[in-house]
Amino acid sequence: MTDDPYAGGVSRLLAPDERLLAVARADVAAGVTAPEPPAAPVEAGGAGGGPGFLGALLNVVSPLVSFPAGDRLVDRVVYGVAGRGEPGSAASRLALADRRTTMRPGLRERVLAVTDRRLLLCVTGPTSLWSGTGDRSAAELEAIWSVPRADVAAARVGWHRLNPKRLRIEFADGSWVACTVPIAQSGDPLRAIAAALT
């Protein structure tokens, strides 16, 4: 683990007696995820009053016409389901934290970390598209979401459509979320995360 470029950045976020078990660069999988928690602000045209079938059809016909209901339909057809759970569940809070990160300026990488106490989702500072591993700003890692280890019920890496490296994390509240790495990267870090969680 000492050769992982993110281990040092994650270690700075831990309590003095907390031990890092596994770390992996991973993204929340594309697709339909758990709905946002009830206290989260709802954007205009969000859940509850979507444009219905016509809006979804327009979204498929022309990607420039965007409706949340159409986005969810396209995500379900193209990517499948990437998470489920009630609003406010662990998967719902993780998906919200990830969505808020995408709204920040700059390209940021997600990092999953498992310690002897908790599961964390961290983000790097803004990186360039062509930055190498040495250029990543691990010093700027920030924890955007975490749950105690007791809240994780199971974790496994398996196939989903054409991707053999999809990590599925199931929580004690019945929700779940999927994480992936780019297809060209090794799945070993995700397997290490799954092993550390089980």
Short mmCIF file of C-alpha atoms in Angstrom, two decimals:
data_model
loop_
_atom_site.label_atom_id
_atom_site.label_comp_id
_atom_site.label_asym_id
_atom_site.label_seq_id
_atom_site.Cartn_x
_atom_site.Cartn_y
_atom_site.Cartn_z
CA MET A 1 0.00 0.00 0.00
CA THR A 2 2.93 2.35 0.53
CA ASP A 3 3.45 2.63 -3.24
CA ASP A 4 -0.13 3.79 -3.83
CA PRO A 5 -0.09 7.50 -4.78
CA TYR A 6 -3.19 8.20 -2.66
CA ALA A 7 -2.25 6.36 0.55
CA GLY A 8 -0.34 9.32 1.96
CA GLY A 9 -3.17 11.76 1.24
CA VAL A 10 -5.76 9.48 2.84
CA SER A 11 -3.52 8.85 5.86
CA ARG A 12 -3.54 12.59 6.59
CA LEU A 13 -7.35 12.44 6.92
CA LEU A 14 -7.34 9.69 9.56
CA ALA A 15 -7.38 9.83 13.34
CA PRO A 16 -3.98 9.14 14.97
CA ASP A 17 -4.94 5.57 15.98
CA GLU A 18 -6.90 4.75 12.78
CA ARG A 19 -5.29 2.28 10.38
CA LEU A 20 -5.62 2.38 6.58
CA LEU A 21 -6.41 -1.05 5.10
CA ALA A 22 -7.04 -0.39 1.39
CA VAL A 23 -7.25 2.49 -1.03
CA ALA A 24 -8.35 2.64 -4.68
CA ARG A 25 -9.05 5.27 -7.27
CA ALA A 26 -12.67 4.56 -8.25
CA ASP A 27 -15.73 6.33 -9.61
CA VAL A 28 -19.34 5.87 -8.62
CA ALA A 29 -20.65 3.82 -11.54
CA ALA A 30 -22.63 5.52 -14.28
CA GLY A 31 -26.31 4.70 -14.24
CA VAL A 32 -29.37 5.25 -12.10
CA THR A 33 -28.44 5.72 -8.42
CA ALA A 34 -30.40 6.07 -5.20
CA PRO A 35 -32.53 9.24 -4.95
CA GLU A 36 -31.23 12.25 -3.05
CA PRO A 37 -31.93 12.60 0.67
CA PRO A 38 -35.11 14.55 1.52
CA ALA A 39 -33.19 17.58 2.86
CA ALA A 40 -31.21 17.95 -0.39
CA PRO A 41 -32.23 20.91 -2.55
CA VAL A 42 -34.31 19.87 -5.56
CA GLU A 43 -33.30 21.49 -8.83
CA ALA A 44 -35.91 23.02 -11.12
CA GLY A 45 -37.63 20.29 -13.10
CA GLY A 46 -36.30 17.68 -10.66
CA ALA A 47 -38.06 14.66 -9.24
CA GLY A 48 -41.75 15.03 -8.72
CA GLY A 49 -42.89 17.01 -11.76
CA GLY A 50 -40.88 15.79 -14.71
CA PRO A 51 -42.01 16.10 -18.31
CA GLY A 52 -43.11 12.46 -18.50
CA PHE A 53 -42.89 10.27 -21.58
CA LEU A 54 -42.57 13.16 -24.06
CA GLY A 55 -39.61 14.65 -22.19
CA ALA A 56 -37.91 11.26 -21.98
CA LEU A 57 -38.45 10.71 -25.71
CA LEU A 58 -37.07 14.15 -26.56
CA ASN A 59 -34.04 13.43 -24.37
CA VAL A 60 -33.31 10.23 -26.31
CA VAL A 61 -33.90 11.83 -29.73
CA SER A 62 -31.84 14.94 -29.02
CA PRO A 63 -29.21 14.86 -26.25
CA LEU A 64 -29.26 18.66 -26.23
CA VAL A 65 -32.80 18.58 -24.81
CA SER A 66 -32.26 17.61 -21.19
CA PHE A 67 -34.89 16.60 -18.66
CA PRO A 68 -34.10 14.80 -15.40
CA ALA A 69 -36.67 12.08 -16.16
CA GLY A 70 -35.14 11.60 -19.60
CA ASP A 71 -31.63 11.52 -18.14
CA ARG A 72 -32.65 8.76 -15.74
CA LEU A 73 -34.26 6.76 -18.56
CA VAL A 74 -31.16 7.07 -20.76
CA ASP A 75 -28.94 6.14 -17.80
CA ARG A 76 -31.06 3.06 -17.09
CA VAL A 77 -31.01 1.90 -20.72
CA VAL A 78 -27.34 2.65 -21.45
CA TYR A 79 -25.65 2.02 -18.10
CA GLY A 80 -28.20 0.13 -16.00
CA VAL A 81 -28.72 0.55 -12.27
CA ALA A 82 -25.72 1.74 -10.27
CA GLY A 83 -27.35 1.96 -6.87
CA ARG A 84 -30.58 1.60 -4.96
CA GLY A 85 -31.93 2.72 -1.66
CA GLU A 86 -34.40 4.94 0.09
CA PRO A 87 -33.83 8.70 0.18
CA GLY A 88 -31.46 9.35 3.08
CA SER A 89 -29.89 5.88 2.98
CA ALA A 90 -26.10 5.40 2.91
CA ALA A 91 -26.15 4.91 -0.88
CA SER A 92 -28.31 8.01 -1.29
CA ARG A 93 -25.91 10.17 0.74
CA LEU A 94 -22.91 8.80 -1.18
CA ALA A 95 -24.54 9.52 -4.55
CA LEU A 96 -25.39 13.06 -3.41
CA ALA A 97 -21.81 13.70 -2.27
CA ASP A 98 -20.52 12.44 -5.63
CA ARG A 99 -22.98 14.62 -7.60
CA ARG A 100 -21.97 17.70 -5.60
CA THR A 101 -18.33 17.00 -6.47
CA THR A 102 -19.12 16.99 -10.19
CA MET A 103 -20.58 20.49 -9.82
CA ARG A 104 -17.25 21.88 -8.59
CA PRO A 105 -14.95 23.47 -11.15
CA GLY A 106 -12.06 21.33 -12.34
CA LEU A 107 -11.53 17.64 -12.94
CA ARG A 108 -11.35 15.68 -9.66
CA GLU A 109 -10.60 12.05 -9.03
CA ARG A 110 -12.50 9.92 -6.52
CA VAL A 111 -10.66 7.72 -4.07
CA LEU A 112 -12.27 4.96 -1.98
CA ALA A 113 -10.51 4.12 1.28
CA VAL A 114 -11.17 1.49 3.93
CA THR A 115 -9.81 1.84 7.44
CA ASP A 116 -10.25 -0.32 10.51
CA ARG A 117 -13.17 2.00 11.44
CA ARG A 118 -14.86 3.33 8.31
CA LEU A 119 -15.33 3.50 4.55
CA LEU A 120 -14.50 6.87 2.99
CA LEU A 121 -15.04 8.52 -0.37
CA CYS A 122 -12.42 11.21 -0.97
CA VAL A 123 -11.72 13.59 -3.85
CA THR A 124 -8.51 15.12 -5.05
CA GLY A 125 -7.95 18.76 -5.77
CA PRO A 126 -8.42 19.85 -9.39
CA THR A 127 -6.19 17.86 -11.75
CA SER A 128 -5.34 18.25 -15.39
CA LEU A 129 -6.60 15.81 -18.00
CA TRP A 130 -3.07 14.71 -18.86
CA SER A 131 -1.59 14.66 -15.38
CA GLY A 132 0.45 11.61 -14.46
CA THR A 133 0.37 9.79 -11.15
CA GLY A 134 3.18 11.98 -9.80
CA ASP A 135 1.25 15.16 -10.65
CA ARG A 136 -1.90 14.24 -8.73
CA SER A 137 -2.42 16.43 -5.74
CA ALA A 138 -2.80 13.76 -3.06
CA ALA A 139 -2.02 16.41 -0.46
CA GLU A 140 -5.32 18.05 -1.34
CA LEU A 141 -7.46 14.95 -0.73
CA GLU A 142 -10.72 15.76 1.00
CA ALA A 143 -13.16 13.29 2.57
CA ILE A 144 -16.62 14.04 1.18
CA TRP A 145 -18.51 11.03 2.62
CA SER A 146 -17.92 8.27 5.14
CA VAL A 147 -19.76 5.53 7.03
CA PRO A 148 -18.67 3.31 9.91
CA ARG A 149 -17.50 -0.18 8.91
CA ALA A 150 -20.48 -1.62 10.81
CA ASP A 151 -22.80 0.03 8.25
CA VAL A 152 -21.29 -2.03 5.39
CA ALA A 153 -23.03 -5.40 5.02
CA ALA A 154 -21.12 -6.84 2.04
CA ALA A 155 -18.81 -5.96 -0.84
CA ARG A 156 -17.85 -7.89 -3.95
CA VAL A 157 -16.30 -7.32 -7.36
CA GLY A 158 -18.01 -8.89 -10.35
CA TRP A 159 -19.20 -8.52 -13.94
CA HIS A 160 -21.72 -5.95 -15.07
CA ARG A 161 -22.45 -5.94 -18.77
CA LEU A 162 -18.99 -5.72 -20.40
CA ASN A 163 -17.14 -4.53 -17.30
CA PRO A 164 -15.58 -7.31 -15.16
CA LYS A 165 -14.41 -4.83 -12.52
CA ARG A 166 -17.50 -3.42 -10.83
CA LEU A 167 -17.44 -3.14 -7.04
CA ARG A 168 -20.85 -3.46 -5.39
CA ILE A 169 -21.04 -2.24 -1.79
CA GLU A 170 -24.15 -3.22 0.17
CA PHE A 171 -25.07 -1.35 3.32
CA ALA A 172 -26.85 -2.52 6.46
CA ASP A 173 -29.85 -0.28 5.67
CA GLY A 174 -30.55 -2.31 2.50
CA SER A 175 -29.15 0.22 0.04
CA TRP A 176 -26.25 -0.44 -2.33
CA VAL A 177 -23.94 1.41 -4.68
CA ALA A 178 -21.60 0.34 -7.48
CA CYS A 179 -18.13 1.72 -8.17
CA THR A 180 -15.89 1.16 -11.18
CA VAL A 181 -12.44 1.88 -12.53
CA PRO A 182 -11.70 2.67 -16.18
CA ILE A 183 -11.71 -0.50 -18.27
CA ALA A 184 -7.97 -0.22 -19.02
CA GLN A 185 -7.01 -0.14 -15.32
CA SER A 186 -6.49 -3.15 -13.11
CA GLY A 187 -9.34 -4.31 -10.89
CA ASP A 188 -6.95 -5.36 -8.10
CA PRO A 189 -7.43 -2.15 -6.04
CA LEU A 190 -11.22 -2.69 -6.08
CA ARG A 191 -10.73 -6.31 -5.02
CA ALA A 192 -8.55 -5.05 -2.15
CA ILE A 193 -11.36 -2.70 -1.08
CA ALA A 194 -13.88 -5.58 -1.17
CA ALA A 195 -11.55 -7.84 0.81
CA ALA A 196 -10.96 -5.14 3.43
CA LEU A 197 -14.71 -4.60 3.84
CA THR A 198 -15.61 -8.28 4.30
#
